[in-house]
Amino acid sequence: MLTIKDLAVKFPSRFGDVSAIEDVDMTIAPGEIHGLVGESGAGKSTVGAAVIGLLSTPGYIAGGELTLGDTDLRSLSEQEAHAIRGDRISMIFQDPQTSLNPLMTIEDQLVETIQAHSDVSQGAAVKRAVDLLEEIGIDNAATRIKAYPHQFSGGMRQRVVIALAICTDPELIIADEPTTALDVAVQSQVLDLIRRLAKDRQIAFMLITHDIGVIAQIADRVTVMRKGRVMETGDTEQVLSRPTHPYTRALMDAVPPLDHRITRFRTPTDAETAPPGSIPDNAAERWLLEGQQHELLGLTLDGIHLSFPGTRTSIWRKPDPFVALQDINLTIRPGSIMGLVGESGSGKSTLAKAITGLIAPTSGTMFLGDNVLPAGRARKRNDPSRQLIQMVFQDPYSSLNSRHRIGDILSEPLWLYGFVNDAAERRSLAAAMLELVGMAPDAIDKYPHQFSGGQRQRVAVARALLARPRFLICDEPTSALDVSIQAEILNLLKDLQSVFGLTILFISHNLAVVRQMSDDIAVLRNGKIEEIGSTEGMFERPQADYTKKLLALTPVMPRTWQV
Amino acid sequence: MVYFILKRLVQSVFVMLAVAFLAFSLFRFVGDPITQMTGVETSVADQERLREELGLNDAFLLQFGRFTADILQGDFGYSYRTRQPVAQMIADRIPATLELGLVALLISLIVGIPAGVYTALKPRGFATQAILMTTLVGVSIPTFVIGIMLIFIFGVQLGWLPTFGRGGTVQIGGWESSLFTIEGWRALLLPALTLGVYQLTLTMRLVRAEMMEVMRTDYIRFAMARGVPMKKLHYKHALANTMVPVITIIGLQFGGVIAFSIVTESVFQWPGMGLLFLESIRFVDIPVMGVYLVVIAFFFVLVNLLVDLLYVAIDPRLRVRDVQ
């Protein structure tokens, strides 16, 4: 039984100590899965780190009580705390790709952990490790245990991580975003495993996540955090279906529902930026509308094939090519939004790269409107499609040049495509554009690092629009953002699309988001299109087995809980 | 794996060809060999005859081909200065330089890696700051000054160690080694230290930077969260992952140590290849200079090939195929 009372963590800084979390109360009983939910910066991970005693330096626990059973965790010496780690409290990290030592076999890592906490022989430890891997669902464990982490797939690797966390029979496991890096199918397997372990082994889980769907699916109780404080805590069903705190309610509103379509997201109150949309008599809006020489443009992909040369393993044999895209036929109607969904590695981003001309398809033709779109290097630097097709990337932290001011970033498309030759005019257009995407005009002289992820994504959208595009590719534009920010950005994209009549290819792994955004939808799997159709039709009556499976596995809240 | 090594070997051949070409061009661009070989009293007709006999009138590529073929057969030509075969001169000098370089490398590794680990694990400690400061001073001073200072302190003032030459050496099958006598080691110590100081600082700082990076990774935090004993965590998990990039730099540097031990060798009058090279430059001894270039390039290529093999030994991701 873990008890947290009035926990406060502070980080010393030049201007005095900064509170990361304050007055956090929580109890987790054996066998309970306790969800800890909140947006980035809410202090969820800090709670977990404080419990296991791994706060990143120079953070320290400033007050409160932390007890596990009869042990006062705060009174432990460094050595005692380290002895408890693994033995009584363990942890699961977010990304299974990075949480295993790449240079050691699974066996070495398991045996080492088992032997660190109990006095057993090598042989006994190996036997225990093999049994554990079998229990966790790894076939042929006795031979697979000799493998290195890179020889396992993502889902299997997360199983190994879980095996490592439970190999010493801990009372409490802190799972920090354990499924965020996984595809839905794997996610649901891992969640099942966590639930089974909680039940069979009576392990208490602190499940830290930003995904309310995951909480709804497996947590017994939930604590909602925001800005280092607990907003609300209680049984999952009660908190999610009858939230008492306005923040919980706002958070729930921002989660895109999977089972129906809503016209706009309600965004949480006190948003950091003004509500976007059409602003009367905005210079940038006028300029963008005036300059549209083209009617609505659609995009047609005809039999696109794309394969990469594989890694060479022998001198004599030609390497097997890696097929990324196979026979892709896709028509995006002018002025519509086409959603493209699929798991990681399905070829979504490769398709976007092929359309933008970054890589050339092996065969097949692309049409933008009625014109053939030259592939790869055949597309000239001054090809009109380079201006007509623009892109919004996933990670706003790396898609803006950190050494350029926002004004320079926004002016670039204006001079690059020869629209505006006067610098002062470019600047005023950039300022008006900032207003249009809901940002303060003084942002123009700032640098990207001065803004939050959501604001940066607004800048990225503004930059794409200033090229006067007719076709926009949004590659996972909100996956790096919190749900409330995601709701704002999605609203913004919808507004801008309707004002400027853009055709959009909207790439996402999140089915709920795609349902809200797109008119049509294409499901991609292993480089092949499994199903294409209208969004509503597909969600109501999915045809392909794969689509059905995806829909069934996506964690959702029971409909009765929805506000 | 085999393919990887073969690819590297083919690349190495091209590197060696390029260097051989450079060495060969030395003959053509650093003065006329005939005037260097003959005196003023040789008649023009004799000179021309000699030129014809030596094949210097042949086509450029033909001469280059002959040069490369000779080198491949171990025929490196004769020194202008000593009239000895160059191969013999180089072979006499290689053991001295190699031993000096190896001991310098060992010093830098034995001191540099633990110091790097220590300074990474206790980044704010007093000792860390002291070590970082001292090594910075050590790098900032030119090698020859360090050498002279060491000679002054240990050789002249304290009189503990010899200041020049190789001391006692033992012949082991044509290899003249100073590693088997106490006198030899005493003579080796100062030059090796001089040569190793720069290496040591570089190794230490590199290990420190990489180690600090590795200590922040998820797998180290996960190992910590599972309560893996700290010693194992630092030396098994963290250090092994630190070594991959460190080995690259150490490998490159070792080539550099051999190639640029010239200064140290001349300060300590160490009879190695560097000293030979210096003397050859003074006398415009082109054959020796050319062969020196080729031999040094060969060491660089060899060391880099070894580094590649070490990668494979350390990192299973290069060794074991993915199984999905």
Coordinates of C-alpha atoms in Angstrom, one line a residue, chain A residues 324-325 341-349 524-528 546:
Chain A
A324 CA 7.5 0.6 -48.6
L325 CA 4.5 1.2 -50.8
V341 CA -4.3 6.1 -41.0
G342 CA -2.0 3.2 -40.2
E343 CA 0.4 1.8 -37.6
S344 CA 4.0 2.8 -37.5
G345 CA 5.9 1.5 -40.5
S346 CA 2.8 1.3 -42.6
G347 CA 4.2 3.8 -45.1
K348 CA 2.2 6.9 -44.2
S349 CA 5.1 9.3 -44.1
L524 CA -2.7 1.8 -44.9
R525 CA -1.0 -1.3 -43.7
N526 CA 2.4 -2.6 -44.7
G527 CA 2.5 -0.2 -47.6
K528 CA -0.9 -1.4 -49.0
Y546 CA -7.9 -4.9 -40.3

